[in-house]
Amino acid sequence: MDIKQTDVAVIGGGTAGLEARRAAMKAGARVLLINDGPWGTTCVRSGCMPSKLLLAAARAARDARAAAEFGVAAQGLKIDGRAVMARVQKQRDRFLEGILKQVSDIPAGDKLEARARFTGPTTLDVGGIRVEAKAVVIATGSRSAIPPKLKPVADRVLTNETVFDLPDLPASLAVIGAGPLGLELALAFARLGVRVTVFNQGRTIGGLKDSEVERVAHVLLAAEIELKLGVDVSAEDAKNGARLTWSVDGKKQDGAFDKVLAAAGRPPQLKDLDLAAAGLSLDEHGSPNIDPETLRCGDGAIFIAGDASHLLPVLHEASRQGRLAGTNAARFPKLKSEPAPASLSITFTDPDIARVGAAFDADDPDLMIGRCDFQAGRGIIEGDRRGVIRLYAGREDGVIRGAEMVGPSVEHLAHLVSSMVQQKVTVETALAWPFYHPTYEEDLKDCLTDLARQRGLDAD
Ligand SMILES: Cc1cc2nc3c(=O)[nH]c(=O)nc-3n(C[C@H](O)[C@H](O)[C@H](O)COP(=O)(O)OP(=O)(O)OC[C@H]3O[C@@H](n4cnc5c(N)ncnc54)[C@H](O)[C@@H]3O)c2cc1C
């Protein structure tokens, strides 16, 4: 058996793995990068970038339809599905080129292309090669999960790994899952003229915890896509497509769909790593115990980063965690502790959905809520006043803790709130910041004013 020795072995060549490699090398370590499957990262191949490219096409269609309100006629709207998908793929491949160039610049001796599994605390089997490391970073990402109930229609099932490679738009699409991934793609396809129905076992959408924001998001999205919540779907193959069956209030319903998109969550990809062989104790989901501030697993020299950690499965966290895990693996046993920044996640559903800061807790007696609809001038100018912002602050100290929101320009408002949370800014301080006129940021200012009034401050 071939043996390869290294200081740090990084398993996974996605965003977290590439960042971990860079950071470990910067800290002076020899690094071996191990990746199974195509290089190029999930973000670029089948995640953030192609989904946003599809949403950009959908926005063009939406804007064309909404143009009449402004006295601009866009008659005879025609959507060329092949052209839509060709642009998604062309631009996605453009992003991909940059990452593939990075990977090809890694010397051949510093990377291995095969599946890795642990054989001991810091030893691995990688396609028959024994890798002996001083420390290991797990950056294996997450995987799409296809519900077993979709097995009978497997030929028609799409995941994020296959949907962006369709040569044309499907005629109809059932989306299983109403989380960020399901909602973004459902909305994109619906705006491009595809008949879309979203099915969700749970009764809430978009991962929202604040029932008022969730209710508004539900109403806004239901205006464009059919939402079937609290339903369990079964599937069978039929002549005219995948026939799905579900029950609403005890009444059986069914429908046929050209394609079915599995979007009901992406669990961490840890299963085939044989973490038990590394001596790690695992919870009921097969995940190790992780120190969120060092990303160390258990008490050995194993670190974890990105979707594999499941701490916050978004891109900027994959990068940050990759850097921290790579640094700590290289410096082991000298560990750097880094608290996670303010939590921030955005769903680009236009109106976008965002969650910032600690999860909303309706039972927290110290929580004050500042609320506003999008009623300031900018919404009237743009013809888009759909949505709500709920901004949370501590009743005692007035420190801004987070927000949930749905509405226009939310991606920018969420960043602003995340800076407030990160810097532990009080309502009074934030109100003294400049708010340009006329912007959607003025709606956020209305929330701050609402909070200031509740704190008995003169906010006018
Ligand atoms: C459709 C979609 C849209 C998204 N949109 C956004 C967005 O807009 N904004 C945002 O912030 N985030 C978004 N995300 C999430 C974001 O893409 C992920 O958080 C991020 O890409 C995770 O990076 P990673 O490095 O952890 O994993 P990955 O990039 O998946 O890398 C993991 C790598 O490890 C390899 N691997 C796995 N197991 C092994 C093994 N045993 N041995 C060797 N190699 C292995 C895999 O093949 C893969 O190459 C989206 C995700 C999806 C699916």
Coordinates of C-alpha atoms and ligand atoms in Angstrom, one line a residue:
M1 CA 0.0 0.0 0.0
D2 CA 1.3 3.5 -0.9
I3 CA 1.8 5.8 2.0
K4 CA 1.7 9.6 1.9
Q5 CA 2.7 11.7 4.9
T6 CA 1.6 15.3 5.4
D7 CA 1.1 17.8 8.2
V8 CA -2.6 18.5 7.4
A9 CA -4.9 16.4 5.3
V10 CA -8.0 18.4 4.0
I11 CA -10.9 16.2 2.9
G12 CA -13.1 18.0 0.4
G13 CA -12.1 20.4 -2.3
G14 CA -15.0 22.8 -2.1
T15 CA -15.0 26.3 -0.7
A16 CA -14.3 25.3 2.9
G17 CA -11.5 22.8 1.8
L18 CA -9.8 25.3 -0.5
E19 CA -9.8 27.9 2.2
A20 CA -8.6 25.4 4.8
R21 CA -5.7 24.4 2.5
R22 CA -4.7 28.1 2.0
A23 CA -4.8 28.9 5.7
A24 CA -2.9 25.8 6.8
M25 CA -0.2 26.5 4.2
K26 CA 0.0 30.2 5.4
A27 CA 0.6 28.8 8.9
G28 CA 3.5 26.9 7.5
A29 CA 2.0 23.4 7.1
R30 CA 2.5 20.8 4.3
V31 CA -1.1 20.2 3.1
L32 CA -2.6 17.3 1.1
L33 CA -6.0 18.2 -0.5
I34 CA -8.3 15.2 -1.1
N35 CA -11.4 15.5 -3.2
D36 CA -13.8 12.9 -4.6
G37 CA -16.0 13.9 -7.5
P38 CA -15.8 17.0 -9.7
W39 CA -13.7 19.9 -8.6
G40 CA -15.2 23.4 -8.8
T41 CA -17.2 23.7 -5.5
T42 CA -20.9 23.2 -4.9
C43 CA -21.4 27.0 -4.8
V44 CA -20.2 27.4 -8.4
R45 CA -21.3 24.1 -10.0
S46 CA -24.7 23.6 -8.5
G47 CA -25.4 26.1 -5.7
C48 CA -25.3 29.9 -5.2
M49 CA -24.2 30.8 -8.7
P50 CA -26.4 28.9 -11.1
S51 CA -29.4 29.4 -8.8
K52 CA -28.9 33.2 -8.9
L53 CA -28.3 33.1 -12.7
L54 CA -31.7 31.4 -13.0
L55 CA -33.3 33.9 -10.7
A56 CA -31.8 36.7 -12.7
A57 CA -33.6 35.4 -15.8
A58 CA -36.8 35.1 -13.8
R59 CA -36.5 38.7 -12.6
A60 CA -36.2 39.9 -16.2
A61 CA -39.5 38.1 -17.0
R62 CA -41.1 39.5 -13.9
D63 CA -39.9 43.1 -14.6
A64 CA -41.2 42.8 -18.2
R65 CA -44.6 41.7 -16.9
A66 CA -44.7 44.5 -14.3
A67 CA -43.5 47.2 -16.7
A68 CA -47.1 48.3 -17.7
E69 CA -47.5 50.0 -14.2
F70 CA -44.8 52.5 -15.3
G71 CA -46.3 53.2 -18.7
V72 CA -43.8 50.9 -20.4
A73 CA -45.4 48.3 -22.6
A74 CA -43.5 45.0 -23.0
Q75 CA -46.0 43.2 -25.2
G76 CA -45.6 39.7 -26.6
L77 CA -43.4 38.4 -23.8
K78 CA -41.7 35.3 -25.0
I79 CA -39.5 33.0 -22.9
D80 CA -37.0 30.9 -24.7
G81 CA -36.3 28.1 -22.3
R82 CA -33.3 26.8 -24.2
A83 CA -31.8 30.3 -24.2
V84 CA -32.5 30.7 -20.5
M85 CA -30.7 27.5 -19.6
A86 CA -27.9 28.1 -22.1
R87 CA -27.1 31.4 -20.4
V88 CA -27.2 29.9 -16.9
Q89 CA -24.8 27.2 -18.0
K90 CA -22.5 29.6 -19.9
Q91 CA -22.1 32.0 -17.1
R92 CA -21.9 29.2 -14.5
D93 CA -19.0 27.7 -16.5
R94 CA -17.3 31.1 -16.6
F95 CA -17.3 31.2 -12.8
L96 CA -16.1 27.5 -12.8
E97 CA -13.1 28.3 -15.0
G98 CA -11.6 30.5 -12.2
I99 CA -11.9 27.8 -9.6
L100 CA -10.6 25.0 -11.9
K101 CA -7.6 27.2 -12.6
Q102 CA -6.9 27.5 -8.8
V103 CA -7.1 23.7 -8.5
S104 CA -4.9 23.1 -11.5
D105 CA -2.3 25.4 -9.9
I106 CA -2.0 23.0 -7.0
P107 CA 1.0 20.7 -7.5
A108 CA 0.0 17.1 -8.4
G109 CA 1.8 15.7 -5.4
D110 CA -0.3 17.9 -3.1
K111 CA -3.7 16.6 -4.1
L112 CA -5.5 13.2 -4.3
E113 CA -8.7 12.5 -6.2
A114 CA -10.5 9.7 -4.4
R115 CA -12.9 9.1 -1.6
A116 CA -11.3 9.4 1.9
R117 CA -12.3 7.5 5.0
F118 CA -10.7 7.4 8.4
T119 CA -8.7 4.3 9.5
G120 CA -7.4 5.9 12.7
P121 CA -7.5 9.3 14.6
T122 CA -5.4 11.0 11.8
T123 CA -4.9 8.3 9.2
L124 CA -7.0 7.8 6.1
D125 CA -7.5 5.4 3.3
V126 CA -7.8 7.4 0.1
G127 CA -8.6 5.0 -2.8
G128 CA -6.0 2.5 -1.5
I129 CA -3.4 5.0 -0.5
R130 CA -2.6 5.3 3.2
V131 CA -2.5 9.0 4.3
E132 CA -0.7 9.7 7.6
A133 CA -1.3 13.3 8.8
K134 CA -0.7 15.2 12.0
A135 CA -4.2 16.8 11.7
V136 CA -7.2 16.5 9.5
V137 CA -9.8 19.0 8.3
I138 CA -13.2 17.5 7.3
A139 CA -14.7 19.8 4.6
T140 CA -16.9 17.3 2.8
G141 CA -19.9 19.6 2.4
S142 CA -23.5 18.3 2.3
R143 CA -25.4 16.1 -0.2
S144 CA -28.8 16.2 -1.7
A145 CA -31.2 13.8 -0.1
I146 CA -33.9 12.2 -2.3
P147 CA -36.9 11.2 -0.2
P148 CA -37.4 7.4 -0.5
K149 CA -41.0 8.1 -1.5
L150 CA -39.8 9.5 -4.8
K151 CA -38.1 6.2 -5.8
P152 CA -40.9 5.1 -8.2
V153 CA -40.4 8.3 -10.2
A154 CA -36.5 8.4 -9.9
D155 CA -36.1 9.1 -13.6
R156 CA -38.0 12.3 -13.3
V157 CA -36.3 13.5 -10.1
L158 CA -33.9 16.4 -10.2
T159 CA -31.6 17.7 -7.5
N160 CA -29.5 20.9 -7.4
E161 CA -26.8 18.8 -9.0
T162 CA -28.8 18.1 -12.1
V163 CA -31.4 20.8 -12.4
F164 CA -29.1 23.5 -13.8
D165 CA -28.0 21.2 -16.6
L166 CA -31.5 20.8 -18.1
P167 CA -31.3 21.7 -21.8
D168 CA -34.8 23.4 -21.6
L169 CA -37.3 24.5 -19.0
P170 CA -39.6 21.7 -17.8
A171 CA -43.3 22.0 -18.6
S172 CA -44.3 21.5 -15.0
L173 CA -42.3 21.0 -11.7
A174 CA -43.2 19.7 -8.3
V175 CA -40.8 21.0 -5.7
I176 CA -40.4 18.9 -2.5
G177 CA -39.3 21.2 0.3
A178 CA -40.1 24.9 1.1
G179 CA -36.8 25.9 2.5
P180 CA -34.5 28.5 0.9
L181 CA -33.4 26.1 -1.9
G182 CA -36.9 25.0 -2.8
L183 CA -38.4 28.4 -2.7
E184 CA -35.7 30.1 -4.8
L185 CA -35.9 27.5 -7.6
A186 CA -39.7 27.3 -7.4
L187 CA -40.1 31.0 -7.9
A188 CA -37.5 31.2 -10.6
F189 CA -39.2 28.4 -12.7
A190 CA -42.7 29.8 -12.0
R191 CA -41.7 33.3 -13.3
L192 CA -40.2 31.6 -16.4
G193 CA -43.6 30.1 -17.2
V194 CA -43.3 26.7 -15.6
R195 CA -46.3 25.4 -13.7
V196 CA -44.8 24.9 -10.2
T197 CA -46.3 23.4 -7.0
V198 CA -44.3 23.3 -3.8
F199 CA -45.0 20.5 -1.3
N200 CA -43.7 20.8 2.3
Q201 CA -44.2 18.4 5.2
G202 CA -44.0 21.3 7.7
R203 CA -46.4 24.2 7.8
T204 CA -43.9 27.0 7.7
I205 CA -41.7 28.2 4.9
G206 CA -38.2 29.7 4.3
G207 CA -36.9 28.6 7.7
L208 CA -38.5 31.6 9.3
K209 CA -39.1 31.5 13.1
D210 CA -41.2 34.7 13.5
S211 CA -44.8 33.8 12.7
E212 CA -45.7 37.3 11.5
V213 CA -42.9 37.5 9.0
E214 CA -43.6 33.9 7.9
R215 CA -47.3 34.7 7.4
V216 CA -46.4 37.7 5.1
A217 CA -43.8 35.7 3.2
H218 CA -46.4 32.9 2.7
V219 CA -49.0 35.3 1.3
L220 CA -46.4 37.0 -1.0
L221 CA -45.1 33.7 -2.4
A222 CA -48.5 32.1 -2.7
A223 CA -49.4 34.8 -5.1
E224 CA -46.9 33.3 -7.6
I225 CA -46.5 29.7 -6.7
E226 CA -48.9 27.0 -5.5
L227 CA -47.9 26.1 -1.9
K228 CA -49.1 22.8 -0.4
L229 CA -48.0 22.9 3.3
G230 CA -48.3 20.2 5.9
V231 CA -48.6 17.5 3.3
D232 CA -47.0 14.2 2.7
V233 CA -46.5 13.2 -0.9
S234 CA -46.4 9.8 -2.5
A235 CA -45.3 9.2 -6.1
E236 CA -46.0 6.8 -8.9
D237 CA -44.8 6.7 -12.5
A238 CA -47.6 7.6 -15.0
K239 CA -47.8 8.0 -18.8
N240 CA -48.1 11.8 -18.5
G241 CA -45.3 12.2 -15.9
A242 CA -44.7 11.7 -12.2
R243 CA -48.1 11.4 -10.5
L244 CA -48.0 12.8 -7.0
T245 CA -50.7 12.1 -4.4
W246 CA -51.3 14.1 -1.2
S247 CA -54.1 14.9 1.2
V248 CA -55.5 18.2 2.3
D249 CA -57.9 18.2 5.2
G250 CA -58.4 14.5 4.8
K251 CA -59.2 14.8 1.0
K252 CA -57.0 13.0 -1.4
Q253 CA -55.6 15.1 -4.3
D254 CA -53.2 14.4 -7.1
G255 CA -51.4 15.9 -10.0
A256 CA -48.9 15.0 -12.7
F257 CA -45.6 16.7 -13.2
D258 CA -43.0 16.6 -15.8
K259 CA -40.1 16.8 -13.2
V260 CA -39.8 16.6 -9.5
L261 CA -37.2 18.6 -7.6
A262 CA -35.9 17.1 -4.4
A263 CA -35.2 20.1 -2.1
A264 CA -36.0 18.9 1.3
G265 CA -32.7 19.6 3.0
R266 CA -29.0 18.8 2.5
P267 CA -27.6 16.7 5.3
P268 CA -23.8 16.9 6.1
Q269 CA -21.8 14.4 4.0
L270 CA -20.2 12.4 6.8
K271 CA -21.6 9.0 6.3
D272 CA -18.8 7.3 4.4
L273 CA -16.0 8.9 6.3
D274 CA -16.1 6.2 9.0
L275 CA -15.8 8.8 11.8
A276 CA -16.0 6.0 14.4
A277 CA -12.6 4.7 13.2
A278 CA -11.2 8.2 14.0
G279 CA -12.3 7.6 17.6
L280 CA -15.0 10.3 17.5
S281 CA -18.3 9.8 19.4
L282 CA -21.2 10.7 17.2
D283 CA -24.8 12.0 17.9
E284 CA -27.9 10.3 16.5
H285 CA -27.4 12.1 13.1
G286 CA -23.8 10.7 12.9
S287 CA -22.3 14.1 13.5
P288 CA -19.3 14.6 15.9
N289 CA -19.2 16.9 18.9
I290 CA -17.9 20.2 17.6
D291 CA -16.5 23.2 19.5
P292 CA -18.0 26.1 17.4
E293 CA -15.2 28.5 18.4
T294 CA -12.2 26.3 17.3
L295 CA -14.1 23.8 15.0
R296 CA -12.3 21.0 16.7
C297 CA -14.2 17.7 16.7
G298 CA -14.0 15.8 20.1
D299 CA -10.6 16.0 21.7
G300 CA -8.4 14.9 18.8
A301 CA -6.6 16.6 15.9
I302 CA -9.6 16.7 13.7
F303 CA -11.4 19.9 12.6
I304 CA -14.5 20.5 10.5
A305 CA -15.7 23.3 8.3
G306 CA -18.4 24.3 5.9
D307 CA -21.7 22.5 5.3
A308 CA -20.1 19.4 6.9
S309 CA -20.3 21.1 10.2
H310 CA -23.9 22.1 9.7
L311 CA -23.4 25.2 12.0
L312 CA -24.7 27.6 9.3
P313 CA -24.6 26.0 5.8
V314 CA -24.0 29.2 3.7
L315 CA -21.0 30.2 1.6
H316 CA -19.4 33.0 3.7
E317 CA -19.4 30.6 6.7
A318 CA -17.8 27.8 4.6
S319 CA -15.0 30.3 3.8
R320 CA -14.6 31.5 7.4
Q321 CA -14.8 28.1 8.9
G322 CA -12.3 26.7 6.3
R323 CA -9.8 29.4 7.3
L324 CA -10.2 28.7 11.0
A325 CA -10.1 24.9 10.7
G326 CA -7.1 25.1 8.4
T327 CA -5.2 27.4 10.8
N328 CA -6.0 25.3 13.8
A329 CA -5.1 22.1 12.1
A330 CA -1.7 23.6 11.1
R331 CA -1.1 25.0 14.6
F332 CA -2.4 22.0 16.6
P333 CA -2.3 21.8 19.6
K334 CA -2.2 25.6 19.8
L335 CA -5.7 26.6 19.0
K336 CA -7.2 29.9 17.9
S337 CA -10.7 30.6 19.2
E338 CA -13.0 32.6 17.1
P339 CA -16.6 33.2 17.9
A340 CA -18.9 33.0 14.9
P341 CA -20.0 36.4 13.5
A342 CA -23.6 37.5 13.5
S343 CA -25.7 34.9 11.8
L344 CA -26.9 36.0 8.3
S345 CA -28.9 34.1 5.8
I346 CA -30.8 35.4 2.7
T347 CA -33.2 33.7 0.4
F348 CA -33.3 35.4 -3.0
T349 CA -37.0 35.1 -3.6
D350 CA -37.7 38.7 -4.6
P351 CA -39.3 39.7 -2.3
D352 CA -36.2 38.3 -0.5
I353 CA -36.4 36.6 2.9
A354 CA -33.6 37.2 5.5
R355 CA -32.8 36.2 9.0
V356 CA -30.2 38.0 11.0
G357 CA -28.8 37.3 14.5
A358 CA -30.0 34.9 17.1
A359 CA -33.0 32.9 16.2
F360 CA -36.3 34.7 17.1
D361 CA -37.8 33.5 20.4
A362 CA -41.4 34.6 20.9
D363 CA -41.2 33.7 24.6
D364 CA -38.2 35.9 25.5
P365 CA -39.6 38.5 27.9
D366 CA -36.6 40.8 27.3
L367 CA -37.2 41.0 23.6
M368 CA -38.6 44.2 22.0
I369 CA -39.8 44.2 18.5
G370 CA -39.7 47.1 16.1
R371 CA -42.0 46.6 13.1
C372 CA -42.6 48.3 9.8
D373 CA -44.2 47.6 6.4
F374 CA -42.5 49.0 3.4
Q375 CA -44.4 52.2 3.3
A376 CA -41.6 54.8 2.9
G377 CA -41.1 56.7 -0.4
R378 CA -38.9 54.2 -2.2
G379 CA -41.5 51.5 -2.2
I380 CA -44.0 53.8 -3.9
I381 CA -41.3 54.9 -6.5
E382 CA -40.4 51.3 -7.4
G383 CA -44.0 50.0 -7.2
D384 CA -42.9 47.5 -4.6
R385 CA -44.2 47.8 -1.1
R386 CA -44.7 44.2 -0.3
G387 CA -43.2 42.9 2.9
V388 CA -42.5 43.4 6.6
I389 CA -39.4 43.9 8.8
R390 CA -39.4 42.9 12.4
L391 CA -36.2 44.2 14.2
Y392 CA -35.4 42.8 17.6
A393 CA -33.6 44.5 20.5
G394 CA -33.0 43.9 24.2
R395 CA -35.6 45.7 26.3
E396 CA -33.1 46.3 29.1
D397 CA -30.0 47.3 27.2
G398 CA -31.5 48.4 23.8
V399 CA -28.9 46.4 21.9
I400 CA -30.0 45.2 18.5
R401 CA -30.1 41.4 18.4
G402 CA -31.4 40.6 15.0
A403 CA -34.3 40.7 12.5
E404 CA -36.4 38.6 10.3
M405 CA -37.8 40.3 7.1
V406 CA -39.3 39.7 3.8
G407 CA -39.5 42.4 1.1
P408 CA -37.6 44.5 -1.5
S409 CA -33.9 45.2 -1.0
V410 CA -33.8 42.9 2.0
E411 CA -30.4 41.6 1.0
H412 CA -29.0 45.0 1.7
L413 CA -31.1 45.7 4.8
A414 CA -30.0 42.4 6.3
H415 CA -26.4 43.3 5.9
L416 CA -27.0 46.5 7.7
V417 CA -28.7 44.8 10.5
S418 CA -25.9 42.2 10.7
S419 CA -23.4 45.0 11.2
M420 CA -25.5 46.4 14.0
V421 CA -25.7 43.0 15.7
Q422 CA -22.0 42.3 15.1
Q423 CA -21.0 45.6 16.7
K424 CA -23.6 45.3 19.5
V425 CA -25.1 48.6 18.4
T426 CA -28.0 50.1 20.5
V427 CA -31.2 51.4 19.0
E428 CA -30.1 55.0 20.0
T429 CA -26.7 54.7 18.3
A430 CA -28.2 53.2 15.1
L431 CA -30.8 56.0 14.9
A432 CA -28.0 58.5 14.8
W433 CA -26.5 56.9 11.7
P434 CA -27.2 58.5 8.3
F435 CA -30.2 57.1 6.3
Y436 CA -30.3 58.5 2.8
H437 CA -33.5 59.6 1.2
P438 CA -35.3 58.0 -0.6
T439 CA -34.1 54.4 0.1
Y440 CA -35.5 51.2 1.5
E441 CA -33.1 51.8 4.4
E442 CA -35.6 54.4 5.6
D443 CA -38.0 51.5 6.3
L444 CA -35.4 50.0 8.6
K445 CA -35.1 53.4 10.3
D446 CA -38.9 53.3 10.9
C447 CA -38.3 50.0 12.8
L448 CA -35.6 51.7 14.9
T449 CA -37.9 54.6 15.6
D450 CA -40.6 52.2 16.7
L451 CA -38.1 50.5 19.1
A452 CA -36.9 53.9 20.4
R453 CA -40.5 54.9 21.2
Q454 CA -41.0 51.6 23.1
R455 CA -37.9 52.5 25.1
G456 CA -39.4 55.9 26.0
L457 CA -36.9 57.8 23.9
D458 CA -37.7 60.9 21.9
A459 CA -37.4 59.4 18.4
D460 CA -38.9 62.2 16.2
Ligands
LIG1 C1 -29.0 25.4 -4.9 C2 -28.2 26.0 -3.8 C3 -28.1 27.4 -3.7 C4 -27.3 28.0 -2.7 N1 -27.3 29.3 -2.6 C5 -26.5 30.0 -1.7 C6 -26.5 31.4 -1.7 O1 -27.1 32.1 -2.5 N2 -25.7 31.9 -0.7 C7 -25.0 31.2 0.2 O2 -24.3 31.7 1.0 N3 -25.0 29.8 0.1 C8 -25.8 29.2 -0.8 N4 -25.8 27.8 -0.9 C9 -25.0 27.1 0.1 C10 -23.5 27.0 -0.3 O3 -23.4 26.6 -1.7 C11 -22.8 26.0 0.6 O4 -22.9 26.4 1.9 C12 -21.3 25.9 0.2 O5 -21.1 25.7 -1.1 C13 -20.6 24.7 1.0 O6 -19.3 24.6 0.7 P1 -18.4 23.3 1.3 O7 -17.0 23.6 1.0 O8 -18.8 23.1 2.7 O9 -18.9 22.1 0.5 P2 -18.7 21.7 -1.1 O10 -18.4 22.8 -1.9 O11 -19.9 20.8 -1.4 O12 -17.4 20.8 -1.1 C14 -17.3 19.5 -0.5 C15 -16.4 18.6 -1.4 O13 -16.1 17.4 -0.6 C16 -16.1 16.3 -1.5 N5 -16.2 15.1 -0.6 C17 -17.3 14.7 0.1 N6 -17.0 13.6 0.8 C18 -15.8 13.2 0.5 C19 -14.9 12.2 0.8 N7 -15.3 11.2 1.7 N8 -13.6 12.1 0.3 C20 -13.2 13.1 -0.6 N9 -14.0 14.1 -1.0 C21 -15.3 14.2 -0.4 C22 -17.3 16.6 -2.3 O14 -17.4 15.8 -3.5 C23 -17.1 18.1 -2.6 O15 -16.3 18.3 -3.7 C24 -26.6 27.2 -1.8 C25 -26.6 25.8 -1.9 C26 -27.4 25.2 -2.9 C27 -27.4 23.7 -3.0

